[in-house]
mmCIF file of C-alpha atoms in Angstrom:
data_model
loop_
_atom_site.group_PDB
_atom_site.id
_atom_site.type_symbol
_atom_site.label_atom_id
_atom_site.label_comp_id
_atom_site.label_asym_id
_atom_site.label_seq_id
_atom_site.Cartn_x
_atom_site.Cartn_y
_atom_site.Cartn_z
ATOM 1 C CA ALA A 28 75.743 91.680 84.549
ATOM 2 C CA GLN A 29 75.752 95.086 82.981
ATOM 3 C CA LYS A 30 76.795 95.381 79.389
ATOM 4 C CA ILE A 31 78.824 98.407 78.367
ATOM 5 C CA THR A 32 79.562 99.036 74.710
ATOM 6 C CA GLN A 33 82.413 101.139 73.418
ATOM 7 C CA THR A 34 82.189 100.643 69.664
ATOM 8 C CA GLN A 35 85.489 102.276 68.711
ATOM 9 C CA PRO A 36 88.444 100.041 69.609
ATOM 10 C CA GLY A 37 90.880 102.591 68.241
ATOM 11 C CA MET A 38 90.822 106.145 66.942
ATOM 12 C CA PHE A 39 93.402 108.424 65.341
ATOM 13 C CA VAL A 40 92.858 112.159 65.580
ATOM 14 C CA GLN A 41 94.897 115.118 64.421
ATOM 15 C CA GLU A 42 96.243 117.307 67.187
ATOM 16 C CA LYS A 43 93.995 120.272 68.077
ATOM 17 C CA GLU A 44 90.910 118.636 66.595
ATOM 18 C CA ALA A 45 87.926 117.597 68.715
ATOM 19 C CA VAL A 46 87.146 113.927 69.226
ATOM 20 C CA THR A 47 84.062 112.062 70.406
ATOM 21 C CA LEU A 48 84.300 108.692 72.126
ATOM 22 C CA ASP A 49 81.126 106.613 72.241
ATOM 23 C CA CYS A 50 79.680 104.671 75.160
ATOM 24 C CA THR A 51 76.331 102.987 75.698
ATOM 25 C CA TYR A 52 75.150 100.846 78.607
ATOM 26 C CA ASP A 53 72.165 98.648 79.306
ATOM 27 C CA THR A 54 71.287 99.044 82.994
ATOM 28 C CA SER A 55 67.594 99.393 83.792
ATOM 29 C CA ASP A 56 68.316 101.352 86.976
ATOM 30 C CA PRO A 57 67.405 104.992 86.262
ATOM 31 C CA SER A 58 69.738 106.226 88.996
ATOM 32 C CA TYR A 59 72.852 105.215 87.072
ATOM 33 C CA GLY A 60 75.058 107.852 85.592
ATOM 34 C CA LEU A 61 78.372 107.361 83.864
ATOM 35 C CA PHE A 62 82.048 107.699 84.792
ATOM 36 C CA TRP A 63 84.869 108.159 82.300
ATOM 37 C CA TYR A 64 88.443 107.166 83.097
ATOM 38 C CA LYS A 65 91.676 107.649 81.183
ATOM 39 C CA GLN A 66 94.506 105.114 81.216
ATOM 40 C CA PRO A 67 97.764 106.397 79.708
ATOM 41 C CA SER A 68 100.550 104.047 78.665
ATOM 42 C CA SER A 69 101.988 104.291 82.174
ATOM 43 C CA GLY A 70 98.994 102.251 83.329
ATOM 44 C CA GLU A 71 97.296 104.281 86.045
ATOM 45 C CA MET A 72 93.557 104.944 85.910
ATOM 46 C CA ILE A 73 92.660 108.630 86.015
ATOM 47 C CA PHE A 74 89.126 109.866 86.709
ATOM 48 C CA LEU A 75 88.000 112.402 84.095
ATOM 49 C CA ILE A 76 84.334 113.238 84.421
ATOM 50 C CA TYR A 77 80.991 112.002 85.724
ATOM 51 C CA GLN A 78 77.461 112.489 84.434
ATOM 52 C CA GLY A 79 74.681 112.006 86.933
ATOM 53 C CA SER A 80 71.491 110.499 85.595
ATOM 54 C CA TYR A 81 69.384 113.298 87.078
ATOM 55 C CA ASP A 82 71.664 116.142 86.064
ATOM 56 C CA GLN A 83 69.803 118.668 83.961
ATOM 57 C CA GLN A 84 72.849 119.729 81.980
ATOM 58 C CA ASN A 85 75.645 117.807 80.329
ATOM 59 C CA ALA A 86 78.731 117.573 82.502
ATOM 60 C CA THR A 87 81.815 119.581 81.589
ATOM 61 C CA GLU A 88 85.306 119.554 83.061
ATOM 62 C CA GLY A 89 87.855 121.695 81.264
ATOM 63 C CA ARG A 90 88.356 120.264 77.763
ATOM 64 C CA TYR A 91 86.139 117.283 78.589
ATOM 65 C CA SER A 92 82.388 117.276 78.158
ATOM 66 C CA LEU A 93 79.713 114.641 77.949
ATOM 67 C CA ASN A 94 76.910 114.296 75.454
ATOM 68 C CA PHE A 95 74.424 112.488 77.681
ATOM 69 C CA GLN A 96 71.319 110.977 76.121
ATOM 70 C CA LYS A 97 69.490 109.267 78.970
ATOM 71 C CA ALA A 98 66.785 107.657 76.841
ATOM 72 C CA ARG A 99 69.409 106.058 74.612
ATOM 73 C CA LYS A 100 71.573 105.190 77.652
ATOM 74 C CA SER A 101 74.610 106.763 76.129
ATOM 75 C CA ALA A 102 77.137 109.281 77.370
ATOM 76 C CA ASN A 103 79.723 110.135 74.751
ATOM 77 C CA LEU A 104 82.920 111.848 75.837
ATOM 78 C CA VAL A 105 83.971 114.887 73.837
ATOM 79 C CA ILE A 106 87.555 116.095 74.073
ATOM 80 C CA SER A 107 88.047 119.516 72.567
ATOM 81 C CA ALA A 108 91.330 120.822 71.157
ATOM 82 C CA SER A 109 93.070 117.477 71.517
ATOM 83 C CA GLN A 110 96.658 117.354 72.740
ATOM 84 C CA LEU A 111 99.398 114.770 72.373
ATOM 85 C CA GLY A 112 99.000 113.961 76.062
ATOM 86 C CA ASP A 113 95.445 112.823 75.382
ATOM 87 C CA SER A 114 96.783 109.670 73.722
ATOM 88 C CA ALA A 115 95.574 106.895 76.015
ATOM 89 C CA MET A 116 92.913 104.266 76.591
ATOM 90 C CA TYR A 117 89.554 105.647 77.622
ATOM 91 C CA PHE A 118 87.050 103.617 79.616
ATOM 92 C CA CYS A 119 83.453 104.364 80.489
ATOM 93 C CA ALA A 120 81.719 102.810 83.492
ATOM 94 C CA PRO A 121 78.119 103.175 84.695
ATOM 95 C CA GLY A 122 77.840 104.166 88.324
ATOM 96 C CA ARG A 123 75.629 105.799 90.896
ATOM 97 C CA LEU A 124 75.892 108.737 93.249
ATOM 98 C CA SER A 125 77.100 107.953 96.749
ATOM 99 C CA ASN A 126 73.675 108.403 98.359
ATOM 100 C CA PHE A 127 72.555 105.208 96.715
ATOM 101 C CA GLY A 128 75.253 103.134 98.288
ATOM 102 C CA ASN A 129 78.025 100.974 96.941
ATOM 103 C CA GLU A 130 79.698 102.104 93.772
ATOM 104 C CA LYS A 131 80.758 98.922 92.044
ATOM 105 C CA LEU A 132 81.919 99.833 88.577
ATOM 106 C CA THR A 133 81.696 97.743 85.439
ATOM 107 C CA PHE A 134 84.058 98.956 82.747
ATOM 108 C CA GLY A 135 83.728 98.843 78.989
ATOM 109 C CA THR A 136 86.510 97.406 76.825
ATOM 110 C CA GLY A 137 87.857 100.852 76.130
ATOM 111 C CA THR A 138 88.859 102.999 73.174
ATOM 112 C CA ARG A 139 92.512 103.569 72.342
ATOM 113 C CA LEU A 140 92.918 107.190 71.263
ATOM 114 C CA THR A 141 96.043 108.253 69.423
ATOM 115 C CA ILE A 142 96.675 111.930 68.767
ATOM 116 C CA ILE A 143 98.728 112.595 65.648
ATOM 117 C CA PRO A 144 101.052 115.631 65.632
ATOM 118 C CA ASN B 29 99.394 112.244 100.798
ATOM 119 C CA ALA B 30 100.329 109.124 98.805
ATOM 120 C CA GLY B 31 96.782 108.259 97.677
ATOM 121 C CA VAL B 32 96.459 104.568 96.810
ATOM 122 C CA THR B 33 99.603 102.472 96.837
ATOM 123 C CA GLN B 34 100.121 98.847 95.814
ATOM 124 C CA THR B 35 102.831 96.389 96.760
ATOM 125 C CA PRO B 36 104.545 94.810 94.853
ATOM 126 C CA LYS B 37 104.638 96.447 91.421
ATOM 127 C CA PHE B 38 105.736 93.289 89.615
ATOM 128 C CA ARG B 39 105.726 89.622 90.524
ATOM 129 C CA VAL B 40 106.381 86.317 88.774
ATOM 130 C CA LEU B 41 104.956 83.140 90.295
ATOM 131 C CA LYS B 42 105.044 79.494 89.411
ATOM 132 C CA THR B 43 101.788 77.567 89.121
ATOM 133 C CA GLY B 44 100.589 76.521 92.552
ATOM 134 C CA GLN B 45 102.467 79.180 94.503
ATOM 135 C CA SER B 46 100.665 81.601 96.750
ATOM 136 C CA MET B 47 101.048 85.320 97.261
ATOM 137 C CA THR B 48 99.370 88.375 98.758
ATOM 138 C CA LEU B 49 98.967 91.762 97.134
ATOM 139 C CA LEU B 50 98.766 94.716 99.483
ATOM 140 C CA CYS B 51 96.740 97.845 98.852
ATOM 141 C CA ALA B 52 96.946 100.854 101.146
ATOM 142 C CA GLN B 53 95.118 104.192 101.048
ATOM 143 C CA ASP B 54 95.614 107.270 103.175
ATOM 144 C CA MET B 55 92.425 109.136 102.248
ATOM 145 C CA ASN B 56 90.223 107.606 104.959
ATOM 146 C CA HIS B 57 88.037 106.003 102.300
ATOM 147 C CA GLU B 58 85.347 103.539 103.348
ATOM 148 C CA TYR B 59 85.170 101.527 100.133
ATOM 149 C CA MET B 60 88.002 99.561 98.580
ATOM 150 C CA TYR B 61 88.130 97.362 95.483
ATOM 151 C CA TRP B 62 90.313 94.894 93.643
ATOM 152 C CA TYR B 63 90.128 94.686 89.847
ATOM 153 C CA ARG B 64 92.012 92.732 87.238
ATOM 154 C CA GLN B 65 92.750 93.921 83.720
ATOM 155 C CA ASP B 66 93.557 91.441 80.982
ATOM 156 C CA PRO B 67 94.994 92.503 77.611
ATOM 157 C CA GLY B 68 92.440 94.238 75.418
ATOM 158 C CA MET B 69 89.799 94.287 78.121
ATOM 159 C CA GLY B 70 88.422 96.676 80.661
ATOM 160 C CA LEU B 71 88.767 96.224 84.386
ATOM 161 C CA ARG B 72 86.756 93.475 86.060
ATOM 162 C CA LEU B 73 85.873 93.561 89.732
ATOM 163 C CA ILE B 74 87.263 90.700 91.824
ATOM 164 C CA HIS B 75 86.241 91.591 95.391
ATOM 165 C CA TYR B 76 85.323 94.742 97.220
ATOM 166 C CA SER B 77 84.815 96.046 100.729
ATOM 167 C CA VAL B 78 82.388 98.656 102.025
ATOM 168 C CA GLY B 79 84.140 99.074 105.355
ATOM 169 C CA GLU B 80 86.627 97.649 107.820
ATOM 170 C CA GLY B 81 85.949 93.982 108.479
ATOM 171 C CA THR B 82 83.639 93.532 105.468
ATOM 172 C CA THR B 83 84.242 91.935 102.086
ATOM 173 C CA ALA B 84 82.045 90.903 99.171
ATOM 174 C CA LYS B 85 82.433 89.108 95.857
ATOM 175 C CA GLY B 86 82.625 90.935 92.590
ATOM 176 C CA GLU B 87 82.322 89.712 89.037
ATOM 177 C CA VAL B 88 85.311 87.312 88.966
ATOM 178 C CA PRO B 89 86.054 86.173 92.565
ATOM 179 C CA ASP B 90 87.090 82.546 91.985
ATOM 180 C CA GLY B 91 90.663 81.757 92.990
ATOM 181 C CA TYR B 92 91.046 84.875 95.136
ATOM 182 C CA ASN B 93 90.475 85.788 98.755
ATOM 183 C CA VAL B 94 90.545 89.178 100.435
ATOM 184 C CA SER B 95 90.724 90.683 103.878
ATOM 185 C CA ARG B 96 90.099 94.176 105.281
ATOM 186 C CA LEU B 97 91.349 94.045 108.857
ATOM 187 C CA LYS B 98 92.228 97.736 108.871
ATOM 188 C CA LYS B 99 90.330 100.511 107.158
ATOM 189 C CA GLN B 100 93.354 101.681 105.223
ATOM 190 C CA ASN B 101 94.449 98.262 103.919
ATOM 191 C CA PHE B 102 92.881 95.755 101.553
ATOM 192 C CA LEU B 103 94.718 92.509 100.865
ATOM 193 C CA LEU B 104 94.221 90.242 97.859
ATOM 194 C CA GLY B 105 95.396 86.647 98.176
ATOM 195 C CA LEU B 106 96.039 83.954 95.622
ATOM 196 C CA GLU B 107 96.217 80.602 97.395
ATOM 197 C CA SER B 108 97.281 78.499 94.406
ATOM 198 C CA ALA B 109 98.220 80.615 91.415
ATOM 199 C CA ALA B 110 97.225 79.533 87.914
ATOM 200 C CA PRO B 111 98.388 80.849 84.511
ATOM 201 C CA SER B 112 94.860 82.224 83.965
ATOM 202 C CA GLN B 113 95.540 84.657 86.797
ATOM 203 C CA THR B 114 98.278 86.362 84.817
ATOM 204 C CA SER B 115 97.012 89.922 84.686
ATOM 205 C CA VAL B 116 97.446 93.456 85.906
ATOM 206 C CA TYR B 117 95.756 93.986 89.268
ATOM 207 C CA PHE B 118 94.419 97.360 90.313
ATOM 208 C CA CYS B 119 93.285 98.443 93.714
ATOM 209 C CA ALA B 120 90.904 101.373 94.122
ATOM 210 C CA SER B 121 89.164 103.220 96.913
ATOM 211 C CA SER B 122 86.294 105.673 97.269
ATOM 212 C CA TYR B 123 84.604 107.659 100.008
ATOM 213 C CA GLY B 124 81.405 105.676 100.112
ATOM 214 C CA VAL B 125 77.959 106.830 101.139
ATOM 215 C CA THR B 126 79.093 109.868 103.096
ATOM 216 C CA GLY B 127 81.607 111.007 100.524
ATOM 217 C CA SER B 128 81.714 113.389 97.622
ATOM 218 C CA SER B 129 78.820 113.738 95.238
ATOM 219 C CA TYR B 130 80.797 112.015 92.521
ATOM 220 C CA ASN B 131 82.133 109.199 94.682
ATOM 221 C CA GLU B 132 84.705 108.496 92.021
ATOM 222 C CA GLN B 133 87.184 105.722 92.600
ATOM 223 C CA PHE B 134 90.860 106.512 93.046
ATOM 224 C CA PHE B 135 93.176 103.882 91.615
ATOM 225 C CA GLY B 136 96.568 102.567 92.558
ATOM 226 C CA PRO B 137 99.367 102.163 89.987
ATOM 227 C CA GLY B 138 98.716 98.457 89.437
ATOM 228 C CA THR B 139 100.600 95.213 90.014
ATOM 229 C CA ARG B 140 101.724 93.192 87.017
ATOM 230 C CA LEU B 141 101.514 89.481 87.901
ATOM 231 C CA THR B 142 102.776 86.679 85.695
ATOM 232 C CA VAL B 143 102.061 83.046 86.548
ATOM 233 C CA LEU B 144 104.245 80.534 84.719
#
Protein backbone atom coordinates (compact mmCIF):
# COMPACT_ATOMS: atom_id res chain seq x y z
CA ALA A 1 0.00 0.00 0.00
CA GLN A 2 1.09 3.53 -0.66
CA LYS A 3 2.34 5.56 2.23
CA ILE A 4 1.45 9.24 2.34
CA THR A 5 3.01 11.48 4.96
CA GLN A 6 1.55 14.76 6.12
CA THR A 7 3.88 15.76 8.95
CA GLN A 8 1.84 18.66 10.33
CA PRO A 9 -1.20 17.41 12.25
CA GLY A 10 -2.25 20.95 13.04
CA MET A 11 -1.25 24.48 12.08
CA PHE A 12 -2.30 27.94 13.25
CA VAL A 13 -1.79 30.83 10.87
CA GLN A 14 -2.61 34.51 11.11
CA GLU A 15 -5.19 35.73 8.64
CA LYS A 16 -3.71 37.13 5.40
CA GLU A 17 -0.44 35.28 5.85
CA ALA A 18 0.70 32.53 3.48
CA VAL A 19 0.84 28.94 4.66
CA THR A 20 2.56 25.82 3.34
CA LEU A 21 1.18 22.35 3.99
CA ASP A 22 3.58 19.45 3.50
CA CYS A 23 2.96 16.14 1.75
CA THR A 24 5.28 13.35 0.67
CA TYR A 25 4.43 9.97 -0.84
CA ASP A 26 6.33 6.80 -1.60
CA THR A 27 4.93 5.37 -4.84
CA SER A 28 7.49 4.08 -7.33
CA ASP A 29 5.16 4.73 -10.27
CA PRO A 30 6.52 7.80 -12.10
CA SER A 31 3.11 8.56 -13.58
CA TYR A 32 1.63 9.53 -10.22
CA GLY A 33 0.84 13.12 -9.50
CA LEU A 34 -0.88 14.52 -6.45
CA PHE A 35 -4.38 15.69 -5.56
CA TRP A 36 -5.21 18.04 -2.70
CA TYR A 37 -8.63 18.10 -1.06
CA LYS A 38 -10.12 20.38 1.58
CA GLN A 39 -12.58 19.17 4.21
CA PRO A 40 -14.28 21.98 6.15
CA SER A 41 -16.07 21.35 9.43
CA SER A 42 -19.26 20.65 7.49
CA GLY A 43 -17.61 17.43 6.32
CA GLU A 44 -17.69 17.50 2.53
CA MET A 45 -14.54 16.84 0.51
CA ILE A 46 -13.67 19.63 -1.91
CA PHE A 47 -11.13 19.20 -4.71
CA LEU A 48 -8.56 22.01 -4.71
CA ILE A 49 -5.72 21.34 -7.10
CA TYR A 50 -3.83 18.63 -8.96
CA GLN A 51 -0.18 18.35 -9.96
CA GLY A 52 0.60 15.99 -12.80
CA SER A 53 3.89 14.15 -12.57
CA TYR A 54 4.89 15.22 -16.08
CA ASP A 55 3.79 18.83 -15.76
CA GLN A 56 6.66 21.18 -16.46
CA GLN A 57 5.39 23.91 -14.17
CA ASN A 58 3.97 23.89 -10.68
CA ALA A 59 0.19 23.88 -10.64
CA THR A 60 -1.68 27.01 -9.59
CA GLU A 61 -5.37 27.59 -8.98
CA GLY A 62 -6.29 31.00 -7.61
CA ARG A 63 -4.74 31.35 -4.14
CA TYR A 64 -3.58 27.72 -4.22
CA SER A 65 -0.29 26.60 -5.68
CA LEU A 66 1.86 23.53 -5.42
CA ASN A 67 5.57 23.27 -4.78
CA PHE A 68 6.20 20.00 -6.60
CA GLN A 69 9.55 18.27 -6.16
CA LYS A 70 9.29 15.06 -8.16
CA ALA A 71 12.63 13.61 -7.08
CA ARG A 72 11.70 14.03 -3.42
CA LYS A 73 8.13 12.82 -4.11
CA SER A 74 6.63 15.81 -2.42
CA ALA A 75 4.00 18.32 -3.42
CA ASN A 76 3.46 20.97 -0.79
CA LEU A 77 0.33 23.09 -0.94
CA VAL A 78 0.80 26.83 -0.61
CA ILE A 79 -2.18 28.99 0.28
CA SER A 80 -1.52 32.67 -0.20
CA ALA A 81 -3.30 35.47 1.67
CA SER A 82 -5.11 33.07 3.98
CA GLN A 83 -8.74 33.70 4.86
CA LEU A 84 -10.90 32.59 7.76
CA GLY A 85 -12.76 30.29 5.38
CA ASP A 86 -9.54 28.38 4.78
CA SER A 87 -9.83 26.81 8.23
CA ALA A 88 -10.34 23.13 7.48
CA MET A 89 -8.65 19.75 7.19
CA TYR A 90 -6.44 19.37 4.15
CA PHE A 91 -5.67 15.99 2.61
CA CYS A 92 -3.21 15.05 -0.09
CA ALA A 93 -3.63 11.94 -2.24
CA PRO A 94 -1.38 10.54 -4.98
CA GLY A 95 -3.20 9.84 -8.21
CA ARG A 96 -2.81 9.45 -11.93
CA LEU A 97 -4.22 11.11 -15.01
CA SER A 98 -7.28 9.46 -16.52
CA ASN A 99 -5.40 8.03 -19.52
CA PHE A 100 -3.72 5.58 -17.21
CA GLY A 101 -6.94 4.11 -15.97
CA ASN A 102 -8.53 3.76 -12.58
CA GLU A 103 -7.99 6.55 -10.13
CA LYS A 104 -8.02 4.89 -6.74
CA LEU A 105 -6.91 7.45 -4.21
CA THR A 106 -5.02 6.84 -0.99
CA PHE A 107 -5.31 9.75 1.41
CA GLY A 108 -2.87 11.04 3.98
CA THR A 109 -3.96 11.63 7.58
CA GLY A 110 -4.46 15.30 6.91
CA THR A 111 -3.44 18.65 8.37
CA ARG A 112 -5.90 20.71 10.38
CA LEU A 113 -5.40 24.36 9.45
CA THR A 114 -6.82 27.07 11.68
CA ILE A 115 -6.75 30.67 10.53
CA ILE A 116 -6.57 33.18 13.36
CA PRO A 117 -8.29 36.57 12.89
CA ASN B 1 -27.51 19.12 -11.13
CA ALA B 2 -27.29 17.57 -7.64
CA GLY B 3 -23.80 16.08 -8.06
CA VAL B 4 -23.24 13.17 -5.67
CA THR B 5 -25.93 12.45 -3.11
CA GLN B 6 -25.95 9.95 -0.25
CA THR B 7 -28.84 8.40 1.64
CA PRO B 8 -29.22 8.40 4.62
CA LYS B 9 -27.21 11.19 6.25
CA PHE B 10 -27.23 9.60 9.70
CA ARG B 11 -27.95 6.11 10.97
CA VAL B 12 -27.65 4.22 14.24
CA LEU B 13 -27.55 0.42 14.15
CA LYS B 14 -27.31 -2.30 16.72
CA THR B 15 -24.60 -4.94 16.40
CA GLY B 16 -25.67 -7.60 13.94
CA GLN B 17 -28.19 -5.47 12.05
CA SER B 18 -27.89 -4.92 8.34
CA MET B 19 -28.29 -1.83 6.22
CA THR B 20 -27.63 -0.40 2.77
CA LEU B 21 -26.17 2.99 1.96
CA LEU B 22 -27.21 4.51 -1.34
CA CYS B 23 -25.02 6.73 -3.48
CA ALA B 24 -26.35 8.45 -6.59
CA GLN B 25 -24.63 10.70 -9.12
CA ASP B 26 -26.09 12.65 -12.00
CA MET B 27 -22.86 13.51 -13.82
CA ASN B 28 -22.73 10.38 -15.99
CA HIS B 29 -19.50 9.33 -14.29
CA GLU B 30 -18.05 5.89 -15.02
CA TYR B 31 -16.16 5.40 -11.77
CA MET B 32 -17.67 5.31 -8.30
CA TYR B 33 -16.10 4.72 -4.90
CA TRP B 34 -16.94 4.09 -1.27
CA TYR B 35 -14.60 5.36 1.45
CA ARG B 36 -14.73 5.38 5.21
CA GLN B 37 -13.22 8.05 7.44
CA ASP B 38 -12.43 7.30 11.06
CA PRO B 39 -11.58 10.04 13.58
CA GLY B 40 -8.14 11.52 13.03
CA MET B 41 -7.56 9.58 9.84
CA GLY B 42 -7.78 10.13 6.14
CA LEU B 43 -10.24 8.38 3.89
CA ARG B 44 -9.73 4.69 3.18
CA LEU B 45 -11.14 3.00 0.11
CA ILE B 46 -13.64 0.20 0.77
CA HIS B 47 -14.83 -0.81 -2.71
CA TYR B 48 -14.97 0.83 -6.09
CA SER B 49 -16.51 0.37 -9.50
CA VAL B 50 -15.15 1.25 -12.93
CA GLY B 51 -18.48 0.88 -14.69
CA GLU B 52 -22.01 -0.46 -14.53
CA GLY B 53 -22.04 -4.08 -13.40
CA THR B 54 -18.44 -4.05 -12.11
CA THR B 55 -17.06 -3.86 -8.59
CA ALA B 56 -13.64 -4.33 -7.02
CA LYS B 57 -12.14 -4.41 -3.54
CA GLY B 58 -10.30 -1.48 -2.08
CA GLU B 59 -8.06 -1.21 0.94
CA VAL B 60 -10.58 -2.21 3.65
CA PRO B 61 -13.33 -4.36 2.04
CA ASP B 62 -14.04 -6.86 4.83
CA GLY B 63 -17.57 -6.71 6.21
CA TYR B 64 -18.95 -4.78 3.24
CA ASN B 65 -20.54 -5.64 -0.08
CA VAL B 66 -21.38 -3.40 -3.01
CA SER B 67 -23.44 -3.43 -6.16
CA ARG B 68 -23.55 -1.22 -9.27
CA LEU B 69 -26.65 -2.33 -11.15
CA LYS B 70 -27.17 1.10 -12.68
CA LYS B 71 -24.48 3.50 -13.80
CA GLN B 72 -25.75 6.30 -11.61
CA ASN B 73 -26.07 4.28 -8.38
CA PHE B 74 -23.57 2.55 -6.13
CA LEU B 75 -24.84 0.69 -3.08
CA LEU B 76 -22.82 -0.21 0.00
CA GLY B 77 -24.15 -3.00 2.21
CA LEU B 78 -23.35 -4.05 5.73
CA GLU B 79 -24.70 -7.55 6.30
CA SER B 80 -23.95 -7.79 10.03
CA ALA B 81 -22.86 -4.47 11.49
CA ALA B 82 -20.08 -4.34 14.08
CA PRO B 83 -18.98 -1.47 16.36
CA SER B 84 -15.72 -1.29 14.36
CA GLN B 85 -17.78 -0.11 11.40
CA THR B 86 -18.77 3.07 13.21
CA SER B 87 -17.47 5.72 10.85
CA VAL B 88 -18.33 8.39 8.34
CA TYR B 89 -18.88 6.92 4.88
CA PHE B 90 -18.21 8.92 1.75
CA CYS B 91 -19.20 8.10 -1.77
CA ALA B 92 -17.34 9.62 -4.71
CA SER B 93 -17.44 9.49 -8.48
CA SER B 94 -15.18 10.45 -11.37
CA TYR B 95 -15.28 10.48 -15.15
CA GLY B 96 -12.85 7.65 -15.70
CA VAL B 97 -10.58 7.05 -18.65
CA THR B 98 -12.47 9.24 -21.09
CA GLY B 99 -12.96 12.10 -18.67
CA SER B 100 -11.24 15.32 -17.80
CA SER B 101 -7.48 15.57 -17.66
CA TYR B 102 -7.61 15.87 -13.89
CA ASN B 103 -10.10 13.06 -13.33
CA GLU B 104 -10.69 14.40 -9.86
CA GLN B 105 -13.19 12.66 -7.65
CA PHE B 106 -16.40 14.41 -6.65
CA PHE B 107 -17.60 13.53 -3.17
CA GLY B 108 -20.97 13.19 -1.55
CA PRO B 109 -21.78 14.83 1.81
CA GLY B 110 -21.14 11.67 3.82
CA THR B 111 -23.18 9.33 5.99
CA ARG B 112 -22.47 9.18 9.71
CA LEU B 113 -23.01 5.60 10.92
CA THR B 114 -22.92 4.52 14.54
CA VAL B 115 -23.03 0.85 15.50
CA LEU B 116 -23.88 0.18 19.14
